PDB file of C-alpha atoms in Angstrom:
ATOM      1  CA  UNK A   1       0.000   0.000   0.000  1.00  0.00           C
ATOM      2  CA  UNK A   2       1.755   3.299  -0.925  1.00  0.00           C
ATOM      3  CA  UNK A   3       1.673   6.265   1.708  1.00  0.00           C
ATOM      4  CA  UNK A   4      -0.822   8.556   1.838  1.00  0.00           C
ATOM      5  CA  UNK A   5       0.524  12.119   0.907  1.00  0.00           C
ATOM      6  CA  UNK A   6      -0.404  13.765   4.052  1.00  0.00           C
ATOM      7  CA  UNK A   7      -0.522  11.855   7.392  1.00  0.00           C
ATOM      8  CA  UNK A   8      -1.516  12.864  10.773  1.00  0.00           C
ATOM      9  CA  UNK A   9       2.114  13.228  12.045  1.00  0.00           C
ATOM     10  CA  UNK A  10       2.831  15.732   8.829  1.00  0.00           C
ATOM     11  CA  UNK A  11      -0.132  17.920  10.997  1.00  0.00           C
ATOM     12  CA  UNK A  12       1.133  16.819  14.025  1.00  0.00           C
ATOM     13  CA  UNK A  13       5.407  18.104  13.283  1.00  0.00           C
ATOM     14  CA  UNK A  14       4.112  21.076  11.533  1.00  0.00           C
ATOM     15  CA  UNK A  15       1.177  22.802  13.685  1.00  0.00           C
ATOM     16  CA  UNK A  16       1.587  21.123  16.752  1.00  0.00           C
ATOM     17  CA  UNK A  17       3.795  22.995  18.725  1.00  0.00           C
ATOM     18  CA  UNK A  18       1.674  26.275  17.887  1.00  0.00           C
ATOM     19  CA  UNK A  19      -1.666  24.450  18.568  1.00  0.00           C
ATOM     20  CA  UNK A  20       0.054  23.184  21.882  1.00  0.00           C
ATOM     21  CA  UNK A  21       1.215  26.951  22.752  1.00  0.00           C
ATOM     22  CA  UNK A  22      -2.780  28.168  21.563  1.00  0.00           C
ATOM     23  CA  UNK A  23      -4.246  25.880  23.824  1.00  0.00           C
ATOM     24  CA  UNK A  24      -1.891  25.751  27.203  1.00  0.00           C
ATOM     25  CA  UNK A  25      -4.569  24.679  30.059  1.00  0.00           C
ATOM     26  CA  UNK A  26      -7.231  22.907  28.368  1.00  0.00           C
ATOM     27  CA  UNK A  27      -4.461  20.198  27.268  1.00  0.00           C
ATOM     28  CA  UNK A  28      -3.790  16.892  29.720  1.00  0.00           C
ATOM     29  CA  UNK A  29      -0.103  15.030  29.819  1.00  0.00           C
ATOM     30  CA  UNK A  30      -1.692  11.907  28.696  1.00  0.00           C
ATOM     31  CA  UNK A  31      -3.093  13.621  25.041  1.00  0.00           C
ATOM     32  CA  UNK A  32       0.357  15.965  25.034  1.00  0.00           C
ATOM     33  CA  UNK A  33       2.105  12.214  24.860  1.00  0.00           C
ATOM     34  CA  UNK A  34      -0.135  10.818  22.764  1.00  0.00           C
ATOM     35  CA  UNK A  35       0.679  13.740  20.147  1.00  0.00           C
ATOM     36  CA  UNK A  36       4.747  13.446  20.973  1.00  0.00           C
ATOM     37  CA  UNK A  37       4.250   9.760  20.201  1.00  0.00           C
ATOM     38  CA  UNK A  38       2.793   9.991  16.565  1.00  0.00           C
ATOM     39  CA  UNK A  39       4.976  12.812  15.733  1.00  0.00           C
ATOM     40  CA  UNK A  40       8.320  10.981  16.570  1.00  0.00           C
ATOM     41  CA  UNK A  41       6.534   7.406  15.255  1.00  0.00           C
ATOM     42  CA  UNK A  42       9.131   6.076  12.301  1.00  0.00           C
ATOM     43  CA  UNK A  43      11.369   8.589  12.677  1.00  0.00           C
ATOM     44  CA  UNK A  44      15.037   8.686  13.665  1.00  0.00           C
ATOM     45  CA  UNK A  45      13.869   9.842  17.166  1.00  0.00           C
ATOM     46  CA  UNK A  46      12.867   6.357  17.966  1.00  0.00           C
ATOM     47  CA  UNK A  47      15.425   4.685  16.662  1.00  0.00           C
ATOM     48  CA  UNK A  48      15.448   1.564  14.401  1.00  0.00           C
ATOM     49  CA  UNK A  49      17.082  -1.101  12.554  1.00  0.00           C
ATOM     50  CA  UNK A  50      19.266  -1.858   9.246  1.00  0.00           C
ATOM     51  CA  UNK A  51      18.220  -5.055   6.780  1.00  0.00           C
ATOM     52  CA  UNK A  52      21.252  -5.848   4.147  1.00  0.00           C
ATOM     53  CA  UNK A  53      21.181  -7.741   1.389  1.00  0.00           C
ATOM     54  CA  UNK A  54      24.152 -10.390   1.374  1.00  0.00           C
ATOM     55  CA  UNK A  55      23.919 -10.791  -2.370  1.00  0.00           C
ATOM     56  CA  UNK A  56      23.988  -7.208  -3.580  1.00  0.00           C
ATOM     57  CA  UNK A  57      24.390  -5.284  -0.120  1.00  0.00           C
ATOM     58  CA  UNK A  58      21.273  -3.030  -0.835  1.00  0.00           C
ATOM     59  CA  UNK A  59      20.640  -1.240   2.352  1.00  0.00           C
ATOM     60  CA  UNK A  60      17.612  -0.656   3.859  1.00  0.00           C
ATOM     61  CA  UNK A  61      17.196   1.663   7.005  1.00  0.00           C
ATOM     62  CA  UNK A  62      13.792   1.175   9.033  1.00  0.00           C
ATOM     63  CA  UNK A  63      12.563   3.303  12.113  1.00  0.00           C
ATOM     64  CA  UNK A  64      10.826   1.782  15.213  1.00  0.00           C
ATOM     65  CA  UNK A  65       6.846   2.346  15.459  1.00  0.00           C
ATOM     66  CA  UNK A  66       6.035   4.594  18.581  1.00  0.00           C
ATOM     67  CA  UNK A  67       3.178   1.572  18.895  1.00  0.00           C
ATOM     68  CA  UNK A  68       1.206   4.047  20.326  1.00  0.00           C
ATOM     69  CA  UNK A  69      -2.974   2.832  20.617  1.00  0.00           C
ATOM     70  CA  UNK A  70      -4.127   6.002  19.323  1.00  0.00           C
ATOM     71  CA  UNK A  71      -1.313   6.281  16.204  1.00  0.00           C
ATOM     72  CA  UNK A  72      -3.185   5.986  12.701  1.00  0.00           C
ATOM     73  CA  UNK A  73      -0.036   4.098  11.443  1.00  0.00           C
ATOM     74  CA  UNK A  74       0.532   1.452  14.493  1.00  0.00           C
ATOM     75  CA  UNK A  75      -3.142   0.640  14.573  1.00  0.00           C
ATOM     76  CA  UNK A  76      -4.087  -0.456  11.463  1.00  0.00           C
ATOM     77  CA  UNK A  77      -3.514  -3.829  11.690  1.00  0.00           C
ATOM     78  CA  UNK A  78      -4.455  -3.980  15.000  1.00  0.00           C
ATOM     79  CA  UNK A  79      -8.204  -2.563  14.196  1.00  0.00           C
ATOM     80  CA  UNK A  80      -8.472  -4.953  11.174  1.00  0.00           C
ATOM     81  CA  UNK A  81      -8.212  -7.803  13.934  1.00  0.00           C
ATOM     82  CA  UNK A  82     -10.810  -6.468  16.267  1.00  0.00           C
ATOM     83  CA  UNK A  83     -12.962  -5.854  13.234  1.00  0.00           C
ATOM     84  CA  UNK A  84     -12.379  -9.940  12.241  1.00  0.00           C
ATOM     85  CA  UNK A  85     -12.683 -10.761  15.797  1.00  0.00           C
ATOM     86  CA  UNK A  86     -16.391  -8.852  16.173  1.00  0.00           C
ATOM     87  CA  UNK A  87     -17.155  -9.987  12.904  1.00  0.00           C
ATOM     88  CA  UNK A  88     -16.758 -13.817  14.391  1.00  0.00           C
ATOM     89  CA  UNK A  89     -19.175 -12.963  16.914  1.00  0.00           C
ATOM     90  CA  UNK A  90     -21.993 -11.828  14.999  1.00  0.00           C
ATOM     91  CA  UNK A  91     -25.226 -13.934  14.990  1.00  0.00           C
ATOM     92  CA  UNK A  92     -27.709 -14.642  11.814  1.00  0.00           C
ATOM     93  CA  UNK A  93     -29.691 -11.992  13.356  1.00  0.00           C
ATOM     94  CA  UNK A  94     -30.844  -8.601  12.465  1.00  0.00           C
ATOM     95  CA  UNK A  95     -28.930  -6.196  14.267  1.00  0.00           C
ATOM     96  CA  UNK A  96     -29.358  -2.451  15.775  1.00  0.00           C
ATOM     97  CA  UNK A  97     -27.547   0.617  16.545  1.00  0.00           C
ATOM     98  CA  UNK A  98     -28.523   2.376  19.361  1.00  0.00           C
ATOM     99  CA  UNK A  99     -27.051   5.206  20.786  1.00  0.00           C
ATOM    100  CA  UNK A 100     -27.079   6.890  24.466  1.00  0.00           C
ATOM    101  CA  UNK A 101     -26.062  11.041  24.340  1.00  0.00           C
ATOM    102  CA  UNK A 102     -25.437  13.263  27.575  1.00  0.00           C
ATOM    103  CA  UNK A 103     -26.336  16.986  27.591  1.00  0.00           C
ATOM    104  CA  UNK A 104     -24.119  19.672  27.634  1.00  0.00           C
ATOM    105  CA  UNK A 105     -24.488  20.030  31.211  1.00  0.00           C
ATOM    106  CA  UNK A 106     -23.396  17.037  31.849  1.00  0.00           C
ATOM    107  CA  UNK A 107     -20.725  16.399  28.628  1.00  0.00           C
ATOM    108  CA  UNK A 108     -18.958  19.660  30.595  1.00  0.00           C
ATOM    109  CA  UNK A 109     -18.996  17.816  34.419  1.00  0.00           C
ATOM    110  CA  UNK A 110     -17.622  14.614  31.813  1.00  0.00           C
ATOM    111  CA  UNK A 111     -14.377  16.840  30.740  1.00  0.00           C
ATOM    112  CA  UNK A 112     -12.980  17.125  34.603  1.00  0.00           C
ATOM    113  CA  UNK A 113     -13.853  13.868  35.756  1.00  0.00           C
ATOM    114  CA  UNK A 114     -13.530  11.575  32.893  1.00  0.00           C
ATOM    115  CA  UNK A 115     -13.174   7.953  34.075  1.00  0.00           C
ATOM    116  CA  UNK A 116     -16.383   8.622  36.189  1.00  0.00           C
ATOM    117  CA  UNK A 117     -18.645   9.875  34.184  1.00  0.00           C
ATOM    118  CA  UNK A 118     -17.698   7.800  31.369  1.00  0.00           C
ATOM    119  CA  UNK A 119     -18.345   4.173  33.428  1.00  0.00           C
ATOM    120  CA  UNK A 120     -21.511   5.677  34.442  1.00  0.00           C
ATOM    121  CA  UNK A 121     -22.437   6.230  31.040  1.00  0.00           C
ATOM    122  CA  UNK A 122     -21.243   2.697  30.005  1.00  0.00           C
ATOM    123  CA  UNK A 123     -23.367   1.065  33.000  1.00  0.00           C
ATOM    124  CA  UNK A 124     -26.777   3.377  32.999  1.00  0.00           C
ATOM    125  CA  UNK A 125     -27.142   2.696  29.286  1.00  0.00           C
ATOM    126  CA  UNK A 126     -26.686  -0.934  29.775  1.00  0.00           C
ATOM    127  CA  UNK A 127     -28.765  -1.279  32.494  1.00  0.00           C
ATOM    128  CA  UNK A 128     -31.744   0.281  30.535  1.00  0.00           C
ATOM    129  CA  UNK A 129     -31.046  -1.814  27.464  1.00  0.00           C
ATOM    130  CA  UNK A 130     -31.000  -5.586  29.605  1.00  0.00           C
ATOM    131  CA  UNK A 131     -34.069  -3.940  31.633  1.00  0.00           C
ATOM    132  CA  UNK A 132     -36.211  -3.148  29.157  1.00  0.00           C
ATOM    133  CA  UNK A 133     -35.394  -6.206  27.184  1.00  0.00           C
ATOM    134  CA  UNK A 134     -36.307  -8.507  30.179  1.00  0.00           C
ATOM    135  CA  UNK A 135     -39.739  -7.303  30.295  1.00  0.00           C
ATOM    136  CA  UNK A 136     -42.000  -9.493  29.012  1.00  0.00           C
ATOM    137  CA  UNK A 137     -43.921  -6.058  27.690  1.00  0.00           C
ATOM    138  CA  UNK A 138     -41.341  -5.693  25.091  1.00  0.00           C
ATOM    139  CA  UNK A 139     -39.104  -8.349  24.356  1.00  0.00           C
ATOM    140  CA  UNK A 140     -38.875 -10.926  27.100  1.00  0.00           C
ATOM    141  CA  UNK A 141     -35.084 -11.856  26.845  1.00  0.00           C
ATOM    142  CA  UNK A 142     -31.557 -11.769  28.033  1.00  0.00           C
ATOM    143  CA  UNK A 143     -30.312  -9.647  25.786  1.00  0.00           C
ATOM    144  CA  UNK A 144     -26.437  -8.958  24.549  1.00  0.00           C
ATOM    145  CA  UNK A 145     -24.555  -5.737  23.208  1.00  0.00           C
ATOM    146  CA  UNK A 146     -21.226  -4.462  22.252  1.00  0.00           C
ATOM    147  CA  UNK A 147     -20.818  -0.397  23.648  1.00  0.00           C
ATOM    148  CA  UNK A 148     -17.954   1.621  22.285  1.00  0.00           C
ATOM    149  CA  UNK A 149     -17.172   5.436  23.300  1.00  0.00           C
ATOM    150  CA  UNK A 150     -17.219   8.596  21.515  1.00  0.00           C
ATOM    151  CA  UNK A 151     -16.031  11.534  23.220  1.00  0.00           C
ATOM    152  CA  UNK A 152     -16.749  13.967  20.392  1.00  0.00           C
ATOM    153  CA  UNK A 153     -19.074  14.901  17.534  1.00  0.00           C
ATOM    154  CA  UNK A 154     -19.054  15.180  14.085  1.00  0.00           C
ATOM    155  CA  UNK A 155     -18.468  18.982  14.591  1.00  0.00           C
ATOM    156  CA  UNK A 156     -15.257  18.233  16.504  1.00  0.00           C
ATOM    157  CA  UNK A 157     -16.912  19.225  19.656  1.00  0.00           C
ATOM    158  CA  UNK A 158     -16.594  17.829  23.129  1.00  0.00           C
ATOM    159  CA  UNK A 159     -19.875  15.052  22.696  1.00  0.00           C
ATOM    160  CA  UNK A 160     -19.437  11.661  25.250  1.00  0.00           C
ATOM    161  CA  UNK A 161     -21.678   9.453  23.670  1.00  0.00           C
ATOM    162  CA  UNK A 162     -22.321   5.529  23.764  1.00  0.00           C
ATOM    163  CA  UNK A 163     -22.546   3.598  20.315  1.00  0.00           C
ATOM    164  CA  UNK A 164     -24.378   0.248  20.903  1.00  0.00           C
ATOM    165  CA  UNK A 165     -24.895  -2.756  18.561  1.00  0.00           C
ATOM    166  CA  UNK A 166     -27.355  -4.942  19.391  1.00  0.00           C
ATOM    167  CA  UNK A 167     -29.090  -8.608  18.436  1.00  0.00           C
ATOM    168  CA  UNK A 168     -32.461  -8.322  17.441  1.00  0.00           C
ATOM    169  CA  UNK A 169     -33.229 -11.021  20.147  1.00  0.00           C
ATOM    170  CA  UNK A 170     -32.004 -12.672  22.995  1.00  0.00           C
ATOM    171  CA  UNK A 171     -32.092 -16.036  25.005  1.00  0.00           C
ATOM    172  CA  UNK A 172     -35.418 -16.634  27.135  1.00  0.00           C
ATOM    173  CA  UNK A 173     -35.550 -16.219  30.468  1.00  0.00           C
ATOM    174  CA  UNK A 174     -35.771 -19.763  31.132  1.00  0.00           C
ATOM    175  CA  UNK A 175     -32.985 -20.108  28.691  1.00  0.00           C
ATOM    176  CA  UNK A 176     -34.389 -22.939  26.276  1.00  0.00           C
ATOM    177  CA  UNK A 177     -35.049 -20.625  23.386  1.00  0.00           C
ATOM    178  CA  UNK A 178     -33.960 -17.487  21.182  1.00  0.00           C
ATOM    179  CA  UNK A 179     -36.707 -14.995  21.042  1.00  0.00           C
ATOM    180  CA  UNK A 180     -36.644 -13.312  18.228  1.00  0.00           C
ATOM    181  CA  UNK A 181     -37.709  -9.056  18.266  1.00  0.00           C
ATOM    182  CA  UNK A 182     -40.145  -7.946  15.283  1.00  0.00           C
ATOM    183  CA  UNK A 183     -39.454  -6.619  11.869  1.00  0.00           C
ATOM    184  CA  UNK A 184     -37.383  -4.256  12.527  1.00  0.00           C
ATOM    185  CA  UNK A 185     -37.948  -3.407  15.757  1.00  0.00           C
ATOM    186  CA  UNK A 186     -36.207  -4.173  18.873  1.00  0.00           C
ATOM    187  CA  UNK A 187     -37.041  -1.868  22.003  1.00  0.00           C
ATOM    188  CA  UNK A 188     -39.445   1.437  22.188  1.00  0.00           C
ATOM    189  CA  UNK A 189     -37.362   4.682  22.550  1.00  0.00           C
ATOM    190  CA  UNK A 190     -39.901   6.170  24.635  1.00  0.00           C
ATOM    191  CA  UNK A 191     -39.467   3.536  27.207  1.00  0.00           C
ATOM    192  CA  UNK A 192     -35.544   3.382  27.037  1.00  0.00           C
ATOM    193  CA  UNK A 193     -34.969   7.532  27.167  1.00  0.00           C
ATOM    194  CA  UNK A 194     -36.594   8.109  30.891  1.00  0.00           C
ATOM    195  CA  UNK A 195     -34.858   4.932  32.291  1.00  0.00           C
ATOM    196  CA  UNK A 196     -31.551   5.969  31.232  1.00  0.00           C
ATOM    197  CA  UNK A 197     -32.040   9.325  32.305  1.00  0.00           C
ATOM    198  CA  UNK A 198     -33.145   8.127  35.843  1.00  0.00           C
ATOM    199  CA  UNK A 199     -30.650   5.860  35.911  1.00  0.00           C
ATOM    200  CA  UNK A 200     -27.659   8.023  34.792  1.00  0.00           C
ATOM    201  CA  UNK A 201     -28.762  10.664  37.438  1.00  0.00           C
ATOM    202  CA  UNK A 202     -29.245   8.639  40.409  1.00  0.00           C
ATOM    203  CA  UNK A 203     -25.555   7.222  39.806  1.00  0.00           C
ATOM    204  CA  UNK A 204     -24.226  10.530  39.054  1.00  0.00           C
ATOM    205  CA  UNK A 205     -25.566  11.721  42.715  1.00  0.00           C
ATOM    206  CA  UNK A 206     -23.888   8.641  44.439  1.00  0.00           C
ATOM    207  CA  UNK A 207     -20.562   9.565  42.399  1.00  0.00           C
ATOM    208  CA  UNK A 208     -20.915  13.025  43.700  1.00  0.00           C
ATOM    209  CA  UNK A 209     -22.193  12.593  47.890  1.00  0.00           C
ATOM    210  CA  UNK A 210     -19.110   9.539  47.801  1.00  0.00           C
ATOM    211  CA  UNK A 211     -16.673  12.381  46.786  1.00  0.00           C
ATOM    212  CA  UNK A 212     -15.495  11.177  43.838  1.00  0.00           C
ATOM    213  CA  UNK A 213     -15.879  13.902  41.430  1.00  0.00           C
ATOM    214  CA  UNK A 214     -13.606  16.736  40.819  1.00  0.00           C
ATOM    215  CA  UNK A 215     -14.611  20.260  39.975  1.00  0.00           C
ATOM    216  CA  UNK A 216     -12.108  22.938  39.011  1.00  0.00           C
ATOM    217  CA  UNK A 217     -12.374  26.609  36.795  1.00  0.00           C
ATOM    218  CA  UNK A 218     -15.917  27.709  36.508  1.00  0.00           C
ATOM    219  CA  UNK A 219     -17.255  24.296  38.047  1.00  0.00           C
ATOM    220  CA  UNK A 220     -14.674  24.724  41.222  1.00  0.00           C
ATOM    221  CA  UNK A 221     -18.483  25.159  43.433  1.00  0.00           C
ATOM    222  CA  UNK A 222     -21.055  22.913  41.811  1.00  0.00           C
ATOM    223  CA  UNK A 223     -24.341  24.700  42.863  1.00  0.00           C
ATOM    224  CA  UNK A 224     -27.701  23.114  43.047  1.00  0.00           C
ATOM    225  CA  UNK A 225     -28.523  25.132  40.020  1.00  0.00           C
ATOM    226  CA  UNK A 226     -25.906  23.027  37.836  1.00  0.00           C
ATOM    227  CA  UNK A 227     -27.316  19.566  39.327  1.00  0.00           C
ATOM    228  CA  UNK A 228     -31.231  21.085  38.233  1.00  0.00           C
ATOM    229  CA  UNK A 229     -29.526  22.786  34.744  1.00  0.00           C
ATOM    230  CA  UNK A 230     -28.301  18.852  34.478  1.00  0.00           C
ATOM    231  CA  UNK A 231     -31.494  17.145  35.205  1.00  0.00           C
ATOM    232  CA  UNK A 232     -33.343  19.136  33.358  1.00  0.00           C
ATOM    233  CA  UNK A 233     -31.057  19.791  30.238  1.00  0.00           C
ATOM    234  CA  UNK A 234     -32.916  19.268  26.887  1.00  0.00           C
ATOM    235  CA  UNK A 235     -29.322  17.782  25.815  1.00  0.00           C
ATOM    236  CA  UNK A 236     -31.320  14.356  26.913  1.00  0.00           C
ATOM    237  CA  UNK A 237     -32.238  13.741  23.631  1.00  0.00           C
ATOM    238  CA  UNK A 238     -34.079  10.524  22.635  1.00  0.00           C
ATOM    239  CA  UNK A 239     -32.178   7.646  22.767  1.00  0.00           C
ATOM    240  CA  UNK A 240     -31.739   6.636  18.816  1.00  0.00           C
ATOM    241  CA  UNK A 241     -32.344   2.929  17.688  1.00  0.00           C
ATOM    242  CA  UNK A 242     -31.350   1.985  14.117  1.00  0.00           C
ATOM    243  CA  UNK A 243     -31.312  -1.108  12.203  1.00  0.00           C
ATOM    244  CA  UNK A 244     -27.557  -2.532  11.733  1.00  0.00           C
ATOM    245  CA  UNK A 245     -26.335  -5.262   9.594  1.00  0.00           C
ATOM    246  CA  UNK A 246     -23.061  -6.822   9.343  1.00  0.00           C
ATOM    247  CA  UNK A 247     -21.151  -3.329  10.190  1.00  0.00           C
ATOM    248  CA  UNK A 248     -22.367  -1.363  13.749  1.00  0.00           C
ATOM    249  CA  UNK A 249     -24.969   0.494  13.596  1.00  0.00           C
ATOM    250  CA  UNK A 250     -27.331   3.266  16.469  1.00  0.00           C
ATOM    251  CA  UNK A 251     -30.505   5.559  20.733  1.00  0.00           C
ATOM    252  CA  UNK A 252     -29.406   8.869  23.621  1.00  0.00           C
ATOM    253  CA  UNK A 253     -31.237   6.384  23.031  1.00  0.00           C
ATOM    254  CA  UNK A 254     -31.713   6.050  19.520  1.00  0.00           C
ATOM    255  CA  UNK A 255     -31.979   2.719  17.625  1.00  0.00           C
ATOM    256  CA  UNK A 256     -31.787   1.627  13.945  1.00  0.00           C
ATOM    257  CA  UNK A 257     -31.535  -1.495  11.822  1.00  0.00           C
ATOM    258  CA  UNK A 258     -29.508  -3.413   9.712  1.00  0.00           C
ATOM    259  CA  UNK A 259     -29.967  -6.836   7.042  1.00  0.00           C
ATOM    260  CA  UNK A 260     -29.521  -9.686   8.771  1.00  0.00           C
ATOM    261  CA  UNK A 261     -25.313 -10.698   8.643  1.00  0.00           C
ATOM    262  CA  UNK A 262     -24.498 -13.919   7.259  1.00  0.00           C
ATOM    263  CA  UNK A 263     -23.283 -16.576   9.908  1.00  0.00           C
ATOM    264  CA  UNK A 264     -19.720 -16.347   9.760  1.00  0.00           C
ATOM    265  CA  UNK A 265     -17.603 -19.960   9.355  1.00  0.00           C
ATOM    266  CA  UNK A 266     -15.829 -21.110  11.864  1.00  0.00           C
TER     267      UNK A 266
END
């Protein structure tokens, strides 16, 4: 595969250091390595290794891989494998996206206390999905999912969010049987959105009376007005459900759906 003509470390060893002066504050050590790491990735920096030819002593000179999780370059081949691996687990099922959103209030409580908010995210939005499905009202199953984090938008903007994909079924509660969800259909939106909204709020109080979030700048004395501004935010969009097929597809909650993947063989 040739090179691309521009890669992220081109952006990265050109504008970096500017965009790293421009933004002094609002920058954490963790993404200021992350950056250091793709811009010295196959270079000289890192060092590397010599391959010679004993026939015609051609000479080739390769630089170490800064190996780096978020580098474009180091994780190809890694992503291909989680995309083969996923693939392997996909039943001859419909499938359906379905993604959970927080409001702004509480996206900006997310940006100073990251690993907190983000697990509560992870477990109120699974709670409502295995709730729901469990009731015999709607589906009547123990259902499965796959959740993956997005921390911003397609405007570049700070946006945690929760991308779901999820069987159009699940195994009976008695576990003797797969029960199947309707044409393209799996769980009602209106039912998901105020259970995840309960849910996420009730944890985020417990995070917050246990002391474990962290408020600093213009959040250094959360108010009662900010808890209120969060419960009552109309950033709690509907939760979006989407058909899927073979590739993941999305509710805050929204769902949607996709053709029905081919069983994979083993």
């Amino acid at each position: 595969m040739s090179r691309p003509t521009l890669e992220v470390a081109d952006i990265f060893r050109d504008h970096g250091a500017a965009w790293r002066r421009a933004n002094v504050g609002h920058i954490s050590l963790d993404q200021m390595k992350v950056m250091s790491a793709i811009e010295r990735c196959r270079t000289a920096a890192l060092g590397g290794h010599v391959a010679r030819c004993e026939g015609c002593a051609h000479t080739i000179i390769a630089f170490n891989s800064c190996r780096n999780r978020h580098c474009p370059k180091c994780q190809g081949t890694a992503a291909k494998e989680w995309l083969a691996a996923r693939e392997a687990d996909l039943l001859p099922v419909p499938y359906f996206h379905v993604v959970f959103t927080l409001p702004a209030a509480i996206a900006n409580i997310a940006y100073q206390n990251k690993a907190v908010i983000y697990d509560i995210l992870f477990t109120a939005s699974a709670e409502t999905m295995v709730t729901i499905a469990a009731d015999p009202k709607h589906l009547g199953a123990r259902i499965g999912m796959t959740a993956v984090l997005h921390t911003w938008g397609s405007a570049l903007t700070h946006h945690p969010h929760v991308h779901m994909i999820v069987p159009g079924g699940g195994i009976s509660a008695d576990g003797s049987r797969w029960v199947l969800c309707r044409p393209n259909f799996v769980l009602p939106v209106p039912v998901l959105s105020p259970l995840f909204r309960g849910l996420f709020l009730a944890k985020l109080r417990a995070a917050h009376q246990a002391g474990r979030l962290k408020f600093f700048g213009v959040h250094a004395q959360p108010s009662r007005r900010i808890w209120r501004r969060c419960a009552r935010s109309s950033g709690w969009s509907m939760p979006s459900v989407r058909s899927a097929g073979p590739r993941p597809c999305s509710p805050t909650c929204r769902a949607t759906h996709t053709a029905s993947p081919s069983p994979i063989a083993a």
